[in-house]
């Protein structure tokens, strides 16, 4: 009886952990990379040498974004690839995108387009 009760409580704990893990991705939806371009380094301002222009399509809107970061972060980013993304709720000027390794990348939205 005790082993049955212990097994049941373990199953309940496992189910609760899985439910909690699913809520961690709340608000994310799939976004497709439409365009990906590395911005040329500026000789006067070397801190912007790892800059990128990225266009992402989420639902019926294309978000034109800029960001910077190490090349290793964007190694798998190519046109047509999909990543989980969501808009930053307070201001709507940042697109949060999850890399395959779980790292969240912040893309600063500089424009929006609605395709015809």
mmCIF file of N, CA, C and O in Angstrom, residues 10-116:
data_model
loop_
_atom_site.group_PDB
_atom_site.id
_atom_site.type_symbol
_atom_site.label_atom_id
_atom_site.label_comp_id
_atom_site.label_asym_id
_atom_site.label_seq_id
_atom_site.Cartn_x
_atom_site.Cartn_y
_atom_site.Cartn_z
ATOM 1 N N UNK A 10 4.590 10.344 -6.774
ATOM 2 C CA UNK A 10 5.645 10.663 -7.749
ATOM 3 C C UNK A 10 5.045 11.022 -9.103
ATOM 4 O O UNK A 10 5.501 11.951 -9.772
ATOM 5 N N UNK A 11 4.019 10.288 -9.510
ATOM 6 C CA UNK A 11 3.351 10.585 -10.787
ATOM 7 C C UNK A 11 2.684 11.955 -10.758
ATOM 8 O O UNK A 11 2.749 12.702 -11.736
ATOM 9 N N UNK A 12 2.068 12.294 -9.651
ATOM 10 C CA UNK A 12 1.426 13.604 -9.519
ATOM 11 C C UNK A 12 2.473 14.711 -9.560
ATOM 12 O O UNK A 12 2.282 15.730 -10.219
ATOM 13 N N UNK A 13 3.601 14.509 -8.877
ATOM 14 C CA UNK A 13 4.677 15.507 -8.889
ATOM 15 C C UNK A 13 5.249 15.674 -10.292
ATOM 16 O O UNK A 13 5.515 16.794 -10.741
ATOM 17 N N UNK A 14 5.415 14.582 -11.019
ATOM 18 C CA UNK A 14 5.928 14.644 -12.389
ATOM 19 C C UNK A 14 4.953 15.385 -13.298
ATOM 20 O O UNK A 14 5.365 16.213 -14.113
ATOM 21 N N UNK A 15 3.674 15.119 -13.161
ATOM 22 C CA UNK A 15 2.661 15.810 -13.966
ATOM 23 C C UNK A 15 2.650 17.308 -13.660
ATOM 24 O O UNK A 15 2.519 18.134 -14.568
ATOM 25 N N UNK A 16 2.811 17.671 -12.412
ATOM 26 C CA UNK A 16 2.848 19.087 -12.035
ATOM 27 C C UNK A 16 4.070 19.780 -12.626
ATOM 28 O O UNK A 16 3.980 20.915 -13.101
ATOM 29 N N UNK A 17 5.225 19.097 -12.622
ATOM 30 C CA UNK A 17 6.433 19.689 -13.198
ATOM 31 C C UNK A 17 6.285 19.877 -14.703
ATOM 32 O O UNK A 17 6.703 20.893 -15.260
ATOM 33 N N UNK A 18 5.683 18.937 -15.396
ATOM 34 C CA UNK A 18 5.471 19.065 -16.833
ATOM 35 C C UNK A 18 4.508 20.206 -17.153
ATOM 36 O O UNK A 18 4.716 20.950 -18.118
ATOM 37 N N UNK A 19 3.468 20.356 -16.373
ATOM 38 C CA UNK A 19 2.521 21.454 -16.578
ATOM 39 C C UNK A 19 3.201 22.801 -16.362
ATOM 40 O O UNK A 19 2.971 23.753 -17.109
ATOM 41 N N UNK A 20 4.057 22.884 -15.367
ATOM 42 C CA UNK A 20 4.786 24.124 -15.098
ATOM 43 C C UNK A 20 5.745 24.438 -16.243
ATOM 44 O O UNK A 20 5.882 25.581 -16.660
ATOM 45 N N UNK A 21 6.418 23.430 -16.781
ATOM 46 C CA UNK A 21 7.377 23.635 -17.877
ATOM 47 C C UNK A 21 6.670 24.114 -19.141
ATOM 48 O O UNK A 21 7.216 24.923 -19.893
ATOM 49 N N UNK A 22 5.465 23.666 -19.393
ATOM 50 C CA UNK A 22 4.728 24.113 -20.571
ATOM 51 C C UNK A 22 4.324 25.567 -20.446
ATOM 52 O O UNK A 22 4.287 26.292 -21.427
ATOM 53 N N UNK A 23 4.034 26.043 -19.253
ATOM 54 C CA UNK A 23 3.660 27.437 -19.048
ATOM 55 C C UNK A 23 4.847 28.369 -19.219
ATOM 56 O O UNK A 23 4.684 29.561 -19.422
ATOM 57 N N UNK A 24 6.076 27.875 -19.160
ATOM 58 C CA UNK A 24 7.261 28.710 -19.323
ATOM 59 C C UNK A 24 7.348 29.271 -20.737
ATOM 60 O O UNK A 24 7.921 30.325 -20.958
ATOM 61 N N UNK A 25 6.765 28.575 -21.731
ATOM 62 C CA UNK A 25 6.784 29.031 -23.114
ATOM 63 C C UNK A 25 5.534 29.831 -23.463
ATOM 64 O O UNK A 25 5.260 30.078 -24.636
ATOM 65 N N UNK A 26 4.798 30.243 -22.470
ATOM 66 C CA UNK A 26 3.553 30.954 -22.699
ATOM 67 C C UNK A 26 3.783 32.238 -23.486
ATOM 68 O O UNK A 26 4.686 33.014 -23.194
ATOM 69 N N UNK A 27 2.985 32.451 -24.503
ATOM 70 C CA UNK A 27 3.069 33.672 -25.294
ATOM 71 C C UNK A 27 3.970 33.546 -26.501
ATOM 72 O O UNK A 27 3.949 34.403 -27.376
ATOM 73 N N UNK A 28 4.774 32.499 -26.591
ATOM 74 C CA UNK A 28 5.651 32.323 -27.747
ATOM 75 C C UNK A 28 4.881 31.657 -28.876
ATOM 76 O O UNK A 28 4.066 30.774 -28.649
ATOM 77 N N UNK A 29 5.149 32.112 -30.086
ATOM 78 C CA UNK A 29 4.601 31.491 -31.287
ATOM 79 C C UNK A 29 5.696 31.450 -32.337
ATOM 80 O O UNK A 29 6.696 32.147 -32.221
ATOM 81 N N UNK A 30 5.525 30.621 -33.329
ATOM 82 C CA UNK A 30 6.578 30.441 -34.319
ATOM 83 C C UNK A 30 6.659 31.660 -35.248
ATOM 84 O O UNK A 30 5.649 32.175 -35.712
ATOM 85 N N UNK A 31 7.901 32.111 -35.475
ATOM 86 C CA UNK A 31 8.183 33.225 -36.379
ATOM 87 C C UNK A 31 9.243 32.755 -37.368
ATOM 88 O O UNK A 31 10.189 32.064 -37.001
ATOM 89 N N UNK A 32 9.070 33.134 -38.628
ATOM 90 C CA UNK A 32 9.982 32.703 -39.682
ATOM 91 C C UNK A 32 10.935 33.832 -40.045
ATOM 92 O O UNK A 32 10.527 34.985 -40.176
ATOM 93 N N UNK A 33 12.215 33.492 -40.224
ATOM 94 C CA UNK A 33 13.214 34.456 -40.666
ATOM 95 C C UNK A 33 12.969 34.711 -42.156
ATOM 96 O O UNK A 33 13.032 33.785 -42.965
ATOM 97 N N UNK A 34 12.674 35.969 -42.497
ATOM 98 C CA UNK A 34 12.437 36.347 -43.892
ATOM 99 C C UNK A 34 13.749 36.797 -44.531
ATOM 100 O O UNK A 34 14.052 36.458 -45.671
ATOM 101 N N UNK A 35 14.531 37.582 -43.790
ATOM 102 C CA UNK A 35 15.820 38.070 -44.285
ATOM 103 C C UNK A 35 16.791 38.161 -43.125
ATOM 104 O O UNK A 35 16.409 38.506 -42.010
ATOM 105 N N UNK A 36 18.052 37.855 -43.418
ATOM 106 C CA UNK A 36 19.098 37.904 -42.400
ATOM 107 C C UNK A 36 20.341 38.478 -43.059
ATOM 108 O O UNK A 36 20.817 37.970 -44.061
ATOM 109 N N UNK A 37 20.851 39.568 -42.478
ATOM 110 C CA UNK A 37 21.999 40.242 -43.067
ATOM 111 C C UNK A 37 22.925 40.742 -41.967
ATOM 112 O O UNK A 37 22.479 41.356 -41.000
ATOM 113 N N UNK A 38 24.195 40.479 -42.151
ATOM 114 C CA UNK A 38 25.181 41.011 -41.210
ATOM 115 C C UNK A 38 25.535 42.424 -41.652
ATOM 116 O O UNK A 38 25.815 42.669 -42.817
ATOM 117 N N UNK A 39 25.506 43.366 -40.717
ATOM 118 C CA UNK A 39 25.805 44.764 -41.008
ATOM 119 C C UNK A 39 27.317 44.944 -41.012
ATOM 120 O O UNK A 39 28.009 44.466 -40.113
ATOM 121 N N UNK A 40 27.816 45.642 -42.025
ATOM 122 C CA UNK A 40 29.255 45.871 -42.146
ATOM 123 C C UNK A 40 29.777 46.653 -40.941
ATOM 124 O O UNK A 40 29.110 47.547 -40.428
ATOM 125 N N UNK A 41 30.979 46.300 -40.527
ATOM 126 C CA UNK A 41 31.603 46.970 -39.384
ATOM 127 C C UNK A 41 31.955 48.406 -39.736
ATOM 128 O O UNK A 41 32.389 48.705 -40.848
ATOM 129 N N UNK A 42 31.762 49.297 -38.784
ATOM 130 C CA UNK A 42 32.116 50.696 -38.941
ATOM 131 C C UNK A 42 33.486 50.900 -38.314
ATOM 132 O O UNK A 42 33.691 50.619 -37.133
ATOM 133 N N UNK A 43 34.431 51.405 -39.088
ATOM 134 C CA UNK A 43 35.800 51.563 -38.597
ATOM 135 C C UNK A 43 35.883 52.532 -37.421
ATOM 136 O O UNK A 43 36.760 52.415 -36.568
ATOM 137 N N UNK A 44 34.985 53.500 -37.344
ATOM 138 C CA UNK A 44 35.018 54.483 -36.261
ATOM 139 C C UNK A 44 34.381 53.959 -34.982
ATOM 140 O O UNK A 44 34.701 54.397 -33.889
ATOM 141 N N UNK A 45 33.433 53.047 -35.118
ATOM 142 C CA UNK A 45 32.709 52.521 -33.954
ATOM 143 C C UNK A 45 32.764 50.999 -33.987
ATOM 144 O O UNK A 45 31.834 50.339 -34.426
ATOM 145 N N UNK A 46 33.822 50.431 -33.475
ATOM 146 C CA UNK A 46 34.020 48.989 -33.540
ATOM 147 C C UNK A 46 33.074 48.203 -32.632
ATOM 148 O O UNK A 46 32.899 47.008 -32.816
ATOM 149 N N UNK A 47 32.431 48.859 -31.669
ATOM 150 C CA UNK A 47 31.527 48.120 -30.786
ATOM 151 C C UNK A 47 30.308 47.613 -31.543
ATOM 152 O O UNK A 47 29.638 46.701 -31.108
ATOM 153 N N UNK A 48 30.011 48.193 -32.702
ATOM 154 C CA UNK A 48 28.874 47.739 -33.508
ATOM 155 C C UNK A 48 29.285 46.772 -34.589
ATOM 156 O O UNK A 48 28.582 46.601 -35.570
ATOM 157 N N UNK A 49 30.435 46.109 -34.431
ATOM 158 C CA UNK A 49 30.944 45.257 -35.501
ATOM 159 C C UNK A 49 30.132 43.976 -35.679
ATOM 160 O O UNK A 49 30.137 43.396 -36.751
ATOM 161 N N UNK A 50 29.472 43.499 -34.660
ATOM 162 C CA UNK A 50 28.657 42.290 -34.767
ATOM 163 C C UNK A 50 27.180 42.651 -34.832
ATOM 164 O O UNK A 50 26.369 42.167 -34.057
ATOM 165 N N UNK A 51 26.828 43.517 -35.771
ATOM 166 C CA UNK A 51 25.441 43.951 -35.925
ATOM 167 C C UNK A 51 24.730 43.164 -37.009
ATOM 168 O O UNK A 51 25.353 42.683 -37.964
ATOM 169 N N UNK A 52 23.409 43.026 -36.855
ATOM 170 C CA UNK A 52 22.616 42.254 -37.801
ATOM 171 C C UNK A 52 21.297 42.963 -38.081
ATOM 172 O O UNK A 52 20.721 43.585 -37.196
ATOM 173 N N UNK A 53 20.835 42.848 -39.336
ATOM 174 C CA UNK A 53 19.485 43.267 -39.724
ATOM 175 C C UNK A 53 18.709 41.989 -39.989
ATOM 176 O O UNK A 53 19.115 41.176 -40.816
ATOM 177 N N UNK A 54 17.626 41.827 -39.267
ATOM 178 C CA UNK A 54 16.837 40.595 -39.359
ATOM 179 C C UNK A 54 15.377 40.958 -39.555
ATOM 180 O O UNK A 54 14.835 41.793 -38.833
ATOM 181 N N UNK A 55 14.748 40.331 -40.540
ATOM 182 C CA UNK A 55 13.303 40.484 -40.742
ATOM 183 C C UNK A 55 12.646 39.165 -40.378
ATOM 184 O O UNK A 55 13.043 38.106 -40.866
ATOM 185 N N UNK A 56 11.653 39.239 -39.493
ATOM 186 C CA UNK A 56 10.945 38.048 -39.023
ATOM 187 C C UNK A 56 9.454 38.203 -39.304
ATOM 188 O O UNK A 56 8.878 39.260 -39.062
ATOM 189 N N UNK A 57 8.845 37.133 -39.806
ATOM 190 C CA UNK A 57 7.400 37.135 -40.051
ATOM 191 C C UNK A 57 6.715 36.331 -38.951
ATOM 192 O O UNK A 57 7.009 35.156 -38.729
ATOM 193 N N UNK A 58 5.802 37.020 -38.259
ATOM 194 C CA UNK A 58 5.004 36.379 -37.215
ATOM 195 C C UNK A 58 3.553 36.709 -37.509
ATOM 196 O O UNK A 58 3.194 37.887 -37.594
ATOM 197 N N UNK A 59 2.758 35.661 -37.695
ATOM 198 C CA UNK A 59 1.372 35.789 -38.134
ATOM 199 C C UNK A 59 1.345 36.542 -39.462
ATOM 200 O O UNK A 59 1.952 36.101 -40.425
ATOM 201 N N UNK A 60 0.701 37.685 -39.526
ATOM 202 C CA UNK A 60 0.557 38.414 -40.786
ATOM 203 C C UNK A 60 1.381 39.702 -40.789
ATOM 204 O O UNK A 60 1.060 40.632 -41.514
ATOM 205 N N UNK A 61 2.428 39.768 -39.976
ATOM 206 C CA UNK A 61 3.248 40.967 -39.879
ATOM 207 C C UNK A 61 4.718 40.599 -40.024
ATOM 208 O O UNK A 61 5.170 39.604 -39.474
ATOM 209 N N UNK A 62 5.452 41.422 -40.775
ATOM 210 C CA UNK A 62 6.897 41.269 -40.881
ATOM 211 C C UNK A 62 7.532 42.345 -40.014
ATOM 212 O O UNK A 62 7.255 43.527 -40.181
ATOM 213 N N UNK A 63 8.366 41.925 -39.080
ATOM 214 C CA UNK A 63 9.062 42.839 -38.181
ATOM 215 C C UNK A 63 10.495 43.015 -38.677
ATOM 216 O O UNK A 63 11.224 42.037 -38.819
ATOM 217 N N UNK A 64 10.864 44.252 -38.966
ATOM 218 C CA UNK A 64 12.222 44.575 -39.384
ATOM 219 C C UNK A 64 12.982 44.950 -38.107
ATOM 220 O O UNK A 64 12.601 45.884 -37.404
ATOM 221 N N UNK A 65 14.052 44.210 -37.817
ATOM 222 C CA UNK A 65 14.744 44.351 -36.541
ATOM 223 C C UNK A 65 16.244 44.544 -36.740
ATOM 224 O O UNK A 65 16.799 44.197 -37.776
ATOM 225 N N UNK A 66 16.861 45.083 -35.709
ATOM 226 C CA UNK A 66 18.322 45.194 -35.621
ATOM 227 C C UNK A 66 18.741 44.656 -34.265
ATOM 228 O O UNK A 66 18.035 44.813 -33.275
ATOM 229 N N UNK A 67 19.919 44.046 -34.272
ATOM 230 C CA UNK A 67 20.473 43.530 -33.027
ATOM 231 C C UNK A 67 21.976 43.384 -33.176
ATOM 232 O O UNK A 67 22.513 43.543 -34.267
ATOM 233 N N UNK A 68 22.614 43.104 -32.089
ATOM 234 C CA UNK A 68 24.045 42.822 -32.119
ATOM 235 C C UNK A 68 24.326 41.702 -31.144
ATOM 236 O O UNK A 68 23.542 41.455 -30.225
ATOM 237 N N UNK A 69 25.426 41.018 -31.385
ATOM 238 C CA UNK A 69 25.800 39.915 -30.515
ATOM 239 C C UNK A 69 26.871 39.080 -31.163
ATOM 240 O O UNK A 69 27.236 39.297 -32.318
ATOM 241 N N UNK A 70 27.372 38.095 -30.441
ATOM 242 C CA UNK A 70 28.419 37.246 -31.001
ATOM 243 C C UNK A 70 27.890 36.410 -32.168
ATOM 244 O O UNK A 70 26.721 36.028 -32.199
ATOM 245 N N UNK A 71 28.775 36.125 -33.110
ATOM 246 C CA UNK A 71 28.401 35.350 -34.297
ATOM 247 C C UNK A 71 27.874 33.972 -33.923
ATOM 248 O O UNK A 71 27.009 33.425 -34.608
ATOM 249 N N UNK A 72 28.359 33.391 -32.827
ATOM 250 C CA UNK A 72 27.918 32.062 -32.404
ATOM 251 C C UNK A 72 26.423 32.036 -32.077
ATOM 252 O O UNK A 72 25.764 31.012 -32.241
ATOM 253 N N UNK A 73 25.875 33.162 -31.652
ATOM 254 C CA UNK A 73 24.448 33.233 -31.334
ATOM 255 C C UNK A 73 23.596 33.063 -32.585
ATOM 256 O O UNK A 73 22.535 32.459 -32.542
ATOM 257 N N UNK A 74 24.080 33.572 -33.706
ATOM 258 C CA UNK A 74 23.290 33.593 -34.940
ATOM 259 C C UNK A 74 23.781 32.598 -35.983
ATOM 260 O O UNK A 74 23.456 32.719 -37.156
ATOM 261 N N UNK A 75 24.528 31.593 -35.580
ATOM 262 C CA UNK A 75 25.125 30.657 -36.525
ATOM 263 C C UNK A 75 24.068 29.858 -37.300
ATOM 264 O O UNK A 75 24.273 29.530 -38.462
ATOM 265 N N UNK A 76 22.943 29.551 -36.693
ATOM 266 C CA UNK A 76 21.893 28.762 -37.352
ATOM 267 C C UNK A 76 20.809 29.614 -37.995
ATOM 268 O O UNK A 76 19.832 29.073 -38.510
ATOM 269 N N UNK A 77 20.934 30.922 -37.965
ATOM 270 C CA UNK A 77 19.898 31.794 -38.477
ATOM 271 C C UNK A 77 20.046 31.960 -39.990
ATOM 272 O O UNK A 77 21.026 32.507 -40.464
ATOM 273 N N UNK A 78 19.064 31.487 -40.733
ATOM 274 C CA UNK A 78 19.022 31.656 -42.182
ATOM 275 C C UNK A 78 17.581 31.923 -42.586
ATOM 276 O O UNK A 78 16.638 31.627 -41.833
ATOM 277 N N UNK A 79 17.409 32.473 -43.782
ATOM 278 C CA UNK A 79 16.054 32.743 -44.286
ATOM 279 C C UNK A 79 15.285 31.425 -44.380
ATOM 280 O O UNK A 79 15.808 30.405 -44.821
ATOM 281 N N UNK A 80 14.051 31.456 -43.926
ATOM 282 C CA UNK A 80 13.191 30.283 -43.956
ATOM 283 C C UNK A 80 13.177 29.487 -42.667
ATOM 284 O O UNK A 80 12.301 28.644 -42.465
ATOM 285 N N UNK A 81 14.109 29.724 -41.780
ATOM 286 C CA UNK A 81 14.172 29.001 -40.505
ATOM 287 C C UNK A 81 13.147 29.593 -39.529
ATOM 288 O O UNK A 81 12.900 30.785 -39.536
ATOM 289 N N UNK A 82 12.553 28.757 -38.684
ATOM 290 C CA UNK A 82 11.542 29.209 -37.731
ATOM 291 C C UNK A 82 12.055 29.083 -36.303
ATOM 292 O O UNK A 82 12.754 28.124 -35.966
ATOM 293 N N UNK A 83 11.687 30.079 -35.501
ATOM 294 C CA UNK A 83 12.058 30.120 -34.085
ATOM 295 C C UNK A 83 10.842 30.572 -33.276
ATOM 296 O O UNK A 83 10.033 31.368 -33.755
ATOM 297 N N UNK A 84 10.710 30.117 -32.012
ATOM 298 C CA UNK A 84 9.661 30.643 -31.138
ATOM 299 C C UNK A 84 9.964 32.106 -30.805
ATOM 300 O O UNK A 84 11.095 32.461 -30.487
ATOM 301 N N UNK A 85 8.938 32.958 -30.902
ATOM 302 C CA UNK A 85 9.132 34.394 -30.650
ATOM 303 C C UNK A 85 7.875 34.986 -30.035
ATOM 304 O O UNK A 85 6.788 34.438 -30.155
ATOM 305 N N UNK A 86 8.077 36.128 -29.360
ATOM 306 C CA UNK A 86 6.937 36.877 -28.843
ATOM 307 C C UNK A 86 7.333 38.343 -28.732
ATOM 308 O O UNK A 86 8.510 38.687 -28.607
ATOM 309 N N UNK A 87 6.321 39.211 -28.793
ATOM 310 C CA UNK A 87 6.548 40.635 -28.630
ATOM 311 C C UNK A 87 6.705 40.951 -27.157
ATOM 312 O O UNK A 87 6.008 40.384 -26.317
ATOM 313 N N UNK A 88 7.615 41.870 -26.854
ATOM 314 C CA UNK A 88 7.786 42.335 -25.482
ATOM 315 C C UNK A 88 6.557 43.174 -25.152
ATOM 316 O O UNK A 88 6.334 44.213 -25.747
ATOM 317 N N UNK A 89 5.739 42.701 -24.245
ATOM 318 C CA UNK A 89 4.431 43.298 -23.965
ATOM 319 C C UNK A 89 4.440 44.766 -23.549
ATOM 320 O O UNK A 89 3.627 45.527 -24.047
ATOM 321 N N UNK A 90 5.333 45.237 -22.660
ATOM 322 C CA UNK A 90 5.199 46.616 -22.188
ATOM 323 C C UNK A 90 5.290 47.678 -23.283
ATOM 324 O O UNK A 90 4.515 48.609 -23.297
ATOM 325 N N UNK A 91 6.227 47.523 -24.230
ATOM 326 C CA UNK A 91 6.371 48.578 -25.226
ATOM 327 C C UNK A 91 6.181 48.104 -26.652
ATOM 328 O O UNK A 91 5.982 48.913 -27.541
ATOM 329 N N UNK A 92 6.253 46.821 -26.917
ATOM 330 C CA UNK A 92 6.066 46.301 -28.252
ATOM 331 C C UNK A 92 7.170 46.681 -29.220
ATOM 332 O O UNK A 92 7.005 46.571 -30.417
ATOM 333 N N UNK A 93 8.311 47.124 -28.712
ATOM 334 C CA UNK A 93 9.419 47.524 -29.578
ATOM 335 C C UNK A 93 10.551 46.511 -29.572
ATOM 336 O O UNK A 93 11.587 46.738 -30.171
ATOM 337 N N UNK A 94 10.345 45.400 -28.890
ATOM 338 C CA UNK A 94 11.360 44.358 -28.821
ATOM 339 C C UNK A 94 10.695 43.021 -29.137
ATOM 340 O O UNK A 94 9.620 42.710 -28.631
ATOM 341 N N UNK A 95 11.346 42.248 -29.995
ATOM 342 C CA UNK A 95 10.892 40.907 -30.317
ATOM 343 C C UNK A 95 11.830 39.935 -29.609
ATOM 344 O O UNK A 95 13.048 39.985 -29.809
ATOM 345 N N UNK A 96 11.287 39.107 -28.753
ATOM 346 C CA UNK A 96 12.083 38.118 -28.014
ATOM 347 C C UNK A 96 12.037 36.807 -28.787
ATOM 348 O O UNK A 96 10.953 36.272 -29.041
ATOM 349 N N UNK A 97 13.203 36.291 -29.166
ATOM 350 C CA UNK A 97 13.296 35.083 -29.984
ATOM 351 C C UNK A 97 14.151 34.057 -29.247
ATOM 352 O O UNK A 97 15.214 34.395 -28.733
ATOM 353 N N UNK A 98 13.675 32.804 -29.205
ATOM 354 C CA UNK A 98 14.424 31.730 -28.545
ATOM 355 C C UNK A 98 15.275 30.993 -29.567
ATOM 356 O O UNK A 98 14.780 30.520 -30.584
ATOM 357 N N UNK A 99 16.564 30.895 -29.280
ATOM 358 C CA UNK A 99 17.494 30.097 -30.073
ATOM 359 C C UNK A 99 17.246 28.620 -29.790
ATOM 360 O O UNK A 99 16.643 28.286 -28.764
ATOM 361 N N UNK A 100 17.734 27.711 -30.635
ATOM 362 C CA UNK A 100 17.559 26.277 -30.352
ATOM 363 C C UNK A 100 18.169 25.836 -29.016
ATOM 364 O O UNK A 100 17.701 24.883 -28.413
ATOM 365 N N UNK A 101 19.178 26.565 -28.531
ATOM 366 C CA UNK A 101 19.784 26.209 -27.244
ATOM 367 C C UNK A 101 19.025 26.787 -26.050
ATOM 368 O O UNK A 101 19.438 26.627 -24.918
ATOM 369 N N UNK A 102 17.910 27.476 -26.301
ATOM 370 C CA UNK A 102 17.088 28.023 -25.228
ATOM 371 C C UNK A 102 17.408 29.456 -24.861
ATOM 372 O O UNK A 102 16.699 30.070 -24.070
ATOM 373 N N UNK A 103 18.482 30.017 -25.407
ATOM 374 C CA UNK A 103 18.862 31.410 -25.136
ATOM 375 C C UNK A 103 17.845 32.351 -25.796
ATOM 376 O O UNK A 103 17.439 32.149 -26.931
ATOM 377 N N UNK A 104 17.441 33.384 -25.067
ATOM 378 C CA UNK A 104 16.498 34.369 -25.602
ATOM 379 C C UNK A 104 17.291 35.549 -26.157
ATOM 380 O O UNK A 104 18.113 36.141 -25.470
ATOM 381 N N UNK A 105 17.033 35.872 -27.427
ATOM 382 C CA UNK A 105 17.710 36.966 -28.114
ATOM 383 C C UNK A 105 16.721 38.119 -28.256
ATOM 384 O O UNK A 105 15.580 37.903 -28.668
ATOM 385 N N UNK A 106 17.156 39.325 -27.912
ATOM 386 C CA UNK A 106 16.301 40.506 -28.037
ATOM 387 C C UNK A 106 16.593 41.205 -29.358
ATOM 388 O O UNK A 106 17.720 41.612 -29.617
ATOM 389 N N UNK A 107 15.553 41.332 -30.190
ATOM 390 C CA UNK A 107 15.665 42.038 -31.456
ATOM 391 C C UNK A 107 14.914 43.362 -31.329
ATOM 392 O O UNK A 107 13.729 43.372 -30.987
ATOM 393 N N UNK A 108 15.587 44.479 -31.601
ATOM 394 C CA UNK A 108 14.952 45.791 -31.532
ATOM 395 C C UNK A 108 14.193 46.050 -32.818
ATOM 396 O O UNK A 108 14.777 46.063 -33.912
ATOM 397 N N UNK A 109 12.894 46.267 -32.706
ATOM 398 C CA UNK A 109 12.037 46.461 -33.880
ATOM 399 C C UNK A 109 12.202 47.899 -34.365
ATOM 400 O O UNK A 109 11.995 48.845 -33.620
ATOM 401 N N UNK A 110 12.579 48.037 -35.653
ATOM 402 C CA UNK A 110 12.732 49.367 -36.246
ATOM 403 C C UNK A 110 11.622 49.645 -37.261
ATOM 404 O O UNK A 110 11.479 50.780 -37.722
ATOM 405 N N UNK A 111 10.852 48.642 -37.611
ATOM 406 C CA UNK A 111 9.741 48.837 -38.539
ATOM 407 C C UNK A 111 8.859 47.609 -38.614
ATOM 408 O O UNK A 111 9.249 46.513 -38.235
ATOM 409 N N UNK A 112 7.645 47.837 -39.120
ATOM 410 C CA UNK A 112 6.673 46.751 -39.293
ATOM 411 C C UNK A 112 6.090 46.859 -40.689
ATOM 412 O O UNK A 112 5.853 47.956 -41.184
ATOM 413 N N UNK A 113 5.836 45.711 -41.311
ATOM 414 C CA UNK A 113 5.219 45.663 -42.639
ATOM 415 C C UNK A 113 4.123 44.625 -42.625
ATOM 416 O O UNK A 113 4.255 43.589 -41.985
ATOM 417 N N UNK A 114 3.064 44.900 -43.356
ATOM 418 C CA UNK A 114 2.013 43.910 -43.546
ATOM 419 C C UNK A 114 2.019 43.540 -45.016
ATOM 420 O O UNK A 114 1.755 44.377 -45.872
ATOM 421 N N UNK A 115 2.378 42.276 -45.340
ATOM 422 C CA UNK A 115 2.427 41.874 -46.752
ATOM 423 C C UNK A 115 1.060 41.925 -47.406
ATOM 424 O O UNK A 115 0.032 41.747 -46.748
ATOM 425 N N UNK A 116 1.064 42.165 -48.697
ATOM 426 C CA UNK A 116 -0.198 42.259 -49.453
ATOM 427 C C UNK A 116 -0.720 40.914 -49.826
ATOM 428 O O UNK A 116 -0.083 39.958 -49.939
#
